[in-house]
PDB file of C-alpha atoms in Angstrom:
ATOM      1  CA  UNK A 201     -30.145  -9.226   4.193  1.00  0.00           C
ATOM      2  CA  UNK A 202     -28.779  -8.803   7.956  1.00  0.00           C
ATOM      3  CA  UNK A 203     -25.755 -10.658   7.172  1.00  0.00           C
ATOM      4  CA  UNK A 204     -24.866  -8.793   3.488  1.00  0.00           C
ATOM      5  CA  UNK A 205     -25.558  -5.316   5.810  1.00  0.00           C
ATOM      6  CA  UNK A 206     -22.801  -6.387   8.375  1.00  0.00           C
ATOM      7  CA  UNK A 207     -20.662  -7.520   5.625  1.00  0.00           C
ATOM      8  CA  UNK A 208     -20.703  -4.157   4.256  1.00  0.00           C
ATOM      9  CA  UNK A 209     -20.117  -2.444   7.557  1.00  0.00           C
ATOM     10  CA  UNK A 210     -16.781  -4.511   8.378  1.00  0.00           C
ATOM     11  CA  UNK A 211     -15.289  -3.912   4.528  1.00  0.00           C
ATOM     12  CA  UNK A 212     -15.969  -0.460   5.183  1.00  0.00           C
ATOM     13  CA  UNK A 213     -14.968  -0.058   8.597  1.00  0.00           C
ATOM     14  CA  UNK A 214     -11.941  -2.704   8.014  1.00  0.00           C
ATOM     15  CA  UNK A 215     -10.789  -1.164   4.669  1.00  0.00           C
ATOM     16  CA  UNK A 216     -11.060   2.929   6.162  1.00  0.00           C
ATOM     17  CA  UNK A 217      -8.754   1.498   9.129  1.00  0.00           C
ATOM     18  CA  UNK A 218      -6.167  -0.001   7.516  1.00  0.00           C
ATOM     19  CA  UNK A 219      -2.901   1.543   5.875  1.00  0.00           C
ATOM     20  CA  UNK A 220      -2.570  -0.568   3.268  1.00  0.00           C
ATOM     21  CA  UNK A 221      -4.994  -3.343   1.301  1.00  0.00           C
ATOM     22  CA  UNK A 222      -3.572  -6.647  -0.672  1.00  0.00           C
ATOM     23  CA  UNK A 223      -4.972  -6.544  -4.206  1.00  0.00           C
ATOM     24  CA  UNK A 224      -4.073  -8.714  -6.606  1.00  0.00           C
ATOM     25  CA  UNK A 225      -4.994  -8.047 -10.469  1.00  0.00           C
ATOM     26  CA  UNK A 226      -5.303 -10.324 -13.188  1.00  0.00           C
ATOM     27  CA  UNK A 227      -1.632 -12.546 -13.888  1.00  0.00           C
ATOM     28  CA  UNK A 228      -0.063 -10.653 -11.140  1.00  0.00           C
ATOM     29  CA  UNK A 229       1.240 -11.016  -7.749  1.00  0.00           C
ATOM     30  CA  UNK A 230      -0.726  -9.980  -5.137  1.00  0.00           C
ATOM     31  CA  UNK A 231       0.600  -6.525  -3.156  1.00  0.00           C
ATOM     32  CA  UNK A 232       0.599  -3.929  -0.897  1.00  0.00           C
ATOM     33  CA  UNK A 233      -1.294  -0.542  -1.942  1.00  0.00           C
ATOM     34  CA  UNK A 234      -1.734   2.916   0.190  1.00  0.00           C
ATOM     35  CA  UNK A 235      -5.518   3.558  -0.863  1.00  0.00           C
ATOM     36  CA  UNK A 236      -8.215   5.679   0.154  1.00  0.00           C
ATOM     37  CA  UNK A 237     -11.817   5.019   1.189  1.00  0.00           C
ATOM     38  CA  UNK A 238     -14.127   7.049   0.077  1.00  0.00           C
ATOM     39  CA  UNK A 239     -18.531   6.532  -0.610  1.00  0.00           C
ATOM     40  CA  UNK A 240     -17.987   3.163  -0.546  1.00  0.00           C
ATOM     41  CA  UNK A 241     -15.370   2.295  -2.238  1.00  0.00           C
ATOM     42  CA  UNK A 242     -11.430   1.821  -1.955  1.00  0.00           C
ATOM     43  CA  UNK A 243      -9.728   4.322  -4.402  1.00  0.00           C
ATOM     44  CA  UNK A 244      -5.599   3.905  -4.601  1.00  0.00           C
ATOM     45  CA  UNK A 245      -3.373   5.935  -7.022  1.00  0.00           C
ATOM     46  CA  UNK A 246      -0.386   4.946  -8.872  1.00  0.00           C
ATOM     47  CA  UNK A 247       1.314   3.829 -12.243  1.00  0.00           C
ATOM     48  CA  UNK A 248       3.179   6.957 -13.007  1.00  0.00           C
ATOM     49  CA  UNK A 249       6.914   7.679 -12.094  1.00  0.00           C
ATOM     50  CA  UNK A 250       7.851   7.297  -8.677  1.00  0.00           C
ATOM     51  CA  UNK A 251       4.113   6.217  -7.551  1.00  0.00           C
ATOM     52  CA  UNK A 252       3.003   2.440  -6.487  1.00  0.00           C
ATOM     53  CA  UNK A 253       2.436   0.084  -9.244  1.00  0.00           C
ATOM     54  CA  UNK A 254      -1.050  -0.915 -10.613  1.00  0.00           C
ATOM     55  CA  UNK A 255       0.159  -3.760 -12.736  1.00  0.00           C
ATOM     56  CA  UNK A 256      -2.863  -6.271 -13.726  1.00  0.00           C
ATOM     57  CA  UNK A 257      -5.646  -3.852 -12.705  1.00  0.00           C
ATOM     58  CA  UNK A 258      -7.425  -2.627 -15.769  1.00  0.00           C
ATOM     59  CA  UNK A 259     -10.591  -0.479 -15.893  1.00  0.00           C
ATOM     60  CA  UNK A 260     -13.741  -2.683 -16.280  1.00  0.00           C
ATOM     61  CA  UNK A 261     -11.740  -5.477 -14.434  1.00  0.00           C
ATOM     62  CA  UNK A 262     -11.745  -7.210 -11.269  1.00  0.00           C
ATOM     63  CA  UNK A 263      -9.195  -7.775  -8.366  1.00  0.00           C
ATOM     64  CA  UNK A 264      -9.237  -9.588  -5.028  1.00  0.00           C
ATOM     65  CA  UNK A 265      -8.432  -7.250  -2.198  1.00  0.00           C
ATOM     66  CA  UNK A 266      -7.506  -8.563   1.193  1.00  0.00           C
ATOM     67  CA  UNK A 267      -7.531  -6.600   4.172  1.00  0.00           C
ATOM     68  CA  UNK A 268      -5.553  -7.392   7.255  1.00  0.00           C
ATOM     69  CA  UNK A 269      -6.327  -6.506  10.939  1.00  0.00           C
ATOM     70  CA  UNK A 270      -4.908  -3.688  12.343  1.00  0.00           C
ATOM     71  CA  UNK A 271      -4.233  -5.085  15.483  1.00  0.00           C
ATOM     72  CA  UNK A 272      -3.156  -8.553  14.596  1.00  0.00           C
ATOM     73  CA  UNK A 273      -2.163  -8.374  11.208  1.00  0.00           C
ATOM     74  CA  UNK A 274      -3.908 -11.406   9.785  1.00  0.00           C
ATOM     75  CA  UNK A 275      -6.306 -10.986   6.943  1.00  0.00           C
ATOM     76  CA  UNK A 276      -9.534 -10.159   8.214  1.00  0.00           C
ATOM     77  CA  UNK A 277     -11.838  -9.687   4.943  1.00  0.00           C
ATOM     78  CA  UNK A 278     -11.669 -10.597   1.633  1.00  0.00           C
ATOM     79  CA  UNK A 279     -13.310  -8.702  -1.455  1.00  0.00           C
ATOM     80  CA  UNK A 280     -13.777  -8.971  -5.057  1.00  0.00           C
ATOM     81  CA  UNK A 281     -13.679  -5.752  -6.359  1.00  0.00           C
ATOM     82  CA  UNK A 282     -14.750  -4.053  -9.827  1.00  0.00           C
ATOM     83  CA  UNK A 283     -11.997  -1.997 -11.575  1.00  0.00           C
ATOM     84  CA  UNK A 284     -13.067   1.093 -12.729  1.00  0.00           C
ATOM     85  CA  UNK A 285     -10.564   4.150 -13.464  1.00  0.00           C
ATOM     86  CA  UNK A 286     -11.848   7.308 -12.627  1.00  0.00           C
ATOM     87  CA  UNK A 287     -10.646  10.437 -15.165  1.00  0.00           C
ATOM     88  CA  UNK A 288      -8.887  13.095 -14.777  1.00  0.00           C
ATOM     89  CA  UNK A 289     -10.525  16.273 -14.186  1.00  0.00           C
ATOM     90  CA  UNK A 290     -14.052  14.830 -12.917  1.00  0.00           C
ATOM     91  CA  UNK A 291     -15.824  15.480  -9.434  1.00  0.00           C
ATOM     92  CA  UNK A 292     -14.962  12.047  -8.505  1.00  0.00           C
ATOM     93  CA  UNK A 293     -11.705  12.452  -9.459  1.00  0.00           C
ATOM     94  CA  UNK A 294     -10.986  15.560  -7.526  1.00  0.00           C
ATOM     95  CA  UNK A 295     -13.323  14.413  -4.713  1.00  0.00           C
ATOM     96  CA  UNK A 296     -10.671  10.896  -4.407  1.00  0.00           C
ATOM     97  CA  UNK A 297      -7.697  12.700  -5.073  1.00  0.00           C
ATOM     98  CA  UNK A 298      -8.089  15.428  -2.251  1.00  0.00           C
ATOM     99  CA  UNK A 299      -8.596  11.988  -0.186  1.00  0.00           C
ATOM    100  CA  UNK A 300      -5.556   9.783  -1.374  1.00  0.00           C
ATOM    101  CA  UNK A 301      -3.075  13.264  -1.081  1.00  0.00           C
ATOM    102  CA  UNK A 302      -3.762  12.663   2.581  1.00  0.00           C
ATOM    103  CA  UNK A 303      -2.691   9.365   2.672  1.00  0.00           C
ATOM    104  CA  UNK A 304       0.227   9.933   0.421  1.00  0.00           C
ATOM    105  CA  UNK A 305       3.693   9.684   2.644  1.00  0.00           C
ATOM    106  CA  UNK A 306       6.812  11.650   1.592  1.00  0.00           C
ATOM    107  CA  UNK A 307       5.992  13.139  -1.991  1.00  0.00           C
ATOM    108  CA  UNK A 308       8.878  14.055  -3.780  1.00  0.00           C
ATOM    109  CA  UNK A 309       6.869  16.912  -5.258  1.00  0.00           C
ATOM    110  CA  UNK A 310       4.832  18.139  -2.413  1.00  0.00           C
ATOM    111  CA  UNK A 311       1.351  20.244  -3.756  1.00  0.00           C
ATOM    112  CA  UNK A 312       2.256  19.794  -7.302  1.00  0.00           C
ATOM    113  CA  UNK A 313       1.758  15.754  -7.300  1.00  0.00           C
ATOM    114  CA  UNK A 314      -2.074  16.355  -8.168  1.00  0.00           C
ATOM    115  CA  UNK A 315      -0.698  18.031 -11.332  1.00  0.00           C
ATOM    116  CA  UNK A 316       1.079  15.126 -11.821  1.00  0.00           C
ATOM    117  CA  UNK A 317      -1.262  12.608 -10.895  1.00  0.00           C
ATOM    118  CA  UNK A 318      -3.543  13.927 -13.550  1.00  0.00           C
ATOM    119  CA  UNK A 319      -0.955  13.599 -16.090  1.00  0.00           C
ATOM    120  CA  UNK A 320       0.729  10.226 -15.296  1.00  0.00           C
ATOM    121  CA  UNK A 321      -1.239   8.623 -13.138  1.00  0.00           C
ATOM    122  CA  UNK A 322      -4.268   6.294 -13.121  1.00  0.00           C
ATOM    123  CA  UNK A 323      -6.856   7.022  -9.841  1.00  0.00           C
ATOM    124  CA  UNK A 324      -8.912   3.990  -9.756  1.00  0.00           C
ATOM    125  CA  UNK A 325     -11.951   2.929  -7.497  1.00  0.00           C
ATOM    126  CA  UNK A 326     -12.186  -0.445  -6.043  1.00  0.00           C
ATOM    127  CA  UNK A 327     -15.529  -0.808  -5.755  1.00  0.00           C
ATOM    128  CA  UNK A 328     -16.827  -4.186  -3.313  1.00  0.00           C
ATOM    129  CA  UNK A 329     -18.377  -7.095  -5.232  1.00  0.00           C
ATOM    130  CA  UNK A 330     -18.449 -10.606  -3.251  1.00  0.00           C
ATOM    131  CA  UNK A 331     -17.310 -10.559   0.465  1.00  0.00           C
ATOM    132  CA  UNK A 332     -15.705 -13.201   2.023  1.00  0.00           C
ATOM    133  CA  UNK A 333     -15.708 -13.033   6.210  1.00  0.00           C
ATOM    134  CA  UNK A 334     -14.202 -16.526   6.485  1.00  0.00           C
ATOM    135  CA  UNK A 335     -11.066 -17.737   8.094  1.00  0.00           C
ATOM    136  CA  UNK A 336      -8.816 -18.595   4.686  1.00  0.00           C
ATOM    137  CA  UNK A 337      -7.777 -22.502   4.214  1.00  0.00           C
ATOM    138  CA  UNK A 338      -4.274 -22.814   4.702  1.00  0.00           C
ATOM    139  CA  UNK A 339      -1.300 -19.785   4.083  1.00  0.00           C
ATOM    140  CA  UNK A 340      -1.674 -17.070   2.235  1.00  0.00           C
ATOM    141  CA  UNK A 341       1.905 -16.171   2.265  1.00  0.00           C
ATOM    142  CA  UNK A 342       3.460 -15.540  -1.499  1.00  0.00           C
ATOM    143  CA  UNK A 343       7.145 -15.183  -2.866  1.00  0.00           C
ATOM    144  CA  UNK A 344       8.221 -11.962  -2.973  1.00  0.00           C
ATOM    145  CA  UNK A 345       8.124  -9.803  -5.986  1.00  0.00           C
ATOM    146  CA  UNK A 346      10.891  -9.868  -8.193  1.00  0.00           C
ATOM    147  CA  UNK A 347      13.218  -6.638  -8.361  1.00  0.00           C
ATOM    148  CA  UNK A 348      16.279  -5.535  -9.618  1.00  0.00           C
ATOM    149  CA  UNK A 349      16.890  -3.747  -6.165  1.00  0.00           C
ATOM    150  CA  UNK A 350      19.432  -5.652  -3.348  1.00  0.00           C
ATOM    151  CA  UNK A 351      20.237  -5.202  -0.256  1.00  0.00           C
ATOM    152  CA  UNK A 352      23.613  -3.665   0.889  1.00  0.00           C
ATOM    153  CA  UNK A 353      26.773  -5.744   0.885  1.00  0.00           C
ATOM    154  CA  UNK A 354      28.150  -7.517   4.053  1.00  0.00           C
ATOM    155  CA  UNK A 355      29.565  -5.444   6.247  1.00  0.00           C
ATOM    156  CA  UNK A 356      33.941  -5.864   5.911  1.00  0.00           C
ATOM    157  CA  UNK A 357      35.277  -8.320   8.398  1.00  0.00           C
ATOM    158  CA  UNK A 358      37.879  -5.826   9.503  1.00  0.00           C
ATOM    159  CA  UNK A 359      35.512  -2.473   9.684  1.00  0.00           C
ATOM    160  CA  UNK A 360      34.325  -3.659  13.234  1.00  0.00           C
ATOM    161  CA  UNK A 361      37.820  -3.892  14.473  1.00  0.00           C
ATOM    162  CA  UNK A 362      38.710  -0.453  13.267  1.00  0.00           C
ATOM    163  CA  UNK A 363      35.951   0.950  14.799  1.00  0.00           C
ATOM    164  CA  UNK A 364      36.702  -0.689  18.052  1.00  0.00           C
ATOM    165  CA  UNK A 365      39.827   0.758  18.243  1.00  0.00           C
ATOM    166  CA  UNK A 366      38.603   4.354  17.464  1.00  0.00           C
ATOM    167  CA  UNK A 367      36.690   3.963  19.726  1.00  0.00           C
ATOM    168  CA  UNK A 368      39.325   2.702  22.799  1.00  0.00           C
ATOM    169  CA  UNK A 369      41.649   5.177  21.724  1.00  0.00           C
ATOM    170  CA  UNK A 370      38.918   8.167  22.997  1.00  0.00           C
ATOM    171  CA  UNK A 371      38.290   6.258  26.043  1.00  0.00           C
ATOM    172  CA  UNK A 372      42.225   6.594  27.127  1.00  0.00           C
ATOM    173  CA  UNK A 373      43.063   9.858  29.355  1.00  0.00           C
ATOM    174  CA  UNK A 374      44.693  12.416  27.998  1.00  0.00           C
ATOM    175  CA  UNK A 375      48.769  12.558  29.158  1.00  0.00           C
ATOM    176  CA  UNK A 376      49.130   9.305  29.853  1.00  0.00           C
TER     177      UNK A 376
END
């Protein structure tokens, strides 16, 4: 009973600490979320235009959440969680989403994203199940997710000489 207690505590204290939480859904990569905690359980937002996907998490479902260290960055918990969504217009769903727009970095649409939470977005409350305090057996490390998005072209070979000499021409005195 001690031991499920502490358990508890460290999800809870581990999972309110920590930016982000590694969930992984059913026949989907596992990734980064923004989330908040909130009576005792991990709620994160998402699905809807320009928000963080929730691919593989379905209400009524289960996910494995993995939650690093703050200072060190390894994974210091695991959970199972159960999957529930929470509707739109409920006192748990205001009560989360008052939370998560805390937490929620550079909207594009400042006080109206509730609005549009509630209209394209799924809120959904990951709730702890089975907790898992041991070290992991080998890496945890994963490919990356696929995306259409790449990174910026090499940089010219002769941009760093043109530069250089802007920048030598300044450095001459005037007159001479």
């Amino acid at each position: 009973m001690t031991q499920t207690l502490l358990d508890q505590a460290l999800v809870e204290e581990a999972t309110k600490k920590s930016g982000l939480i590694w969930v992984r859904g059913t026949q989907v990569a596992e990734r980064a979320l923004w989330h908040a905690w909130l009576d005792g359980a991990a709620y994160v937002v998402g699905g809807g235009n320009g928000e963080q996907p929730l691919d593989g998490l379905a209400d009524g479902g289960t996910a494995q959440v993995t939650v690093r260290s703050k200072d060190k960055g390894g994974r210091l918990v695991a959970w199972t969680a159960a999957v529930a969504e929470v509707a739109p217009g409920t006192e748990q769903w205001d009560a989360a989403v008052a939370e998560l727009k805390g937490k929620r970095l550079n909207a594009p649409d400042g006080e109206a994203m509730t609005g549009r939470w509630a209209r394209e977005c799924r809120v959904l409350r990951l709730t702890p199940r089975n907790i898992t305090t041991q070290a992991p057996s080998g890496s945890l490390a994963v490919p990356p997710v696929a995306t259409p998005v790449t990174t910026r072209h090499p940089v010219p070979a002769g941009l760093p000489r043109l530069l250089f000499k802007r920048h030598k021409a300044k450095d001459r005195p005037s007159g001479a």
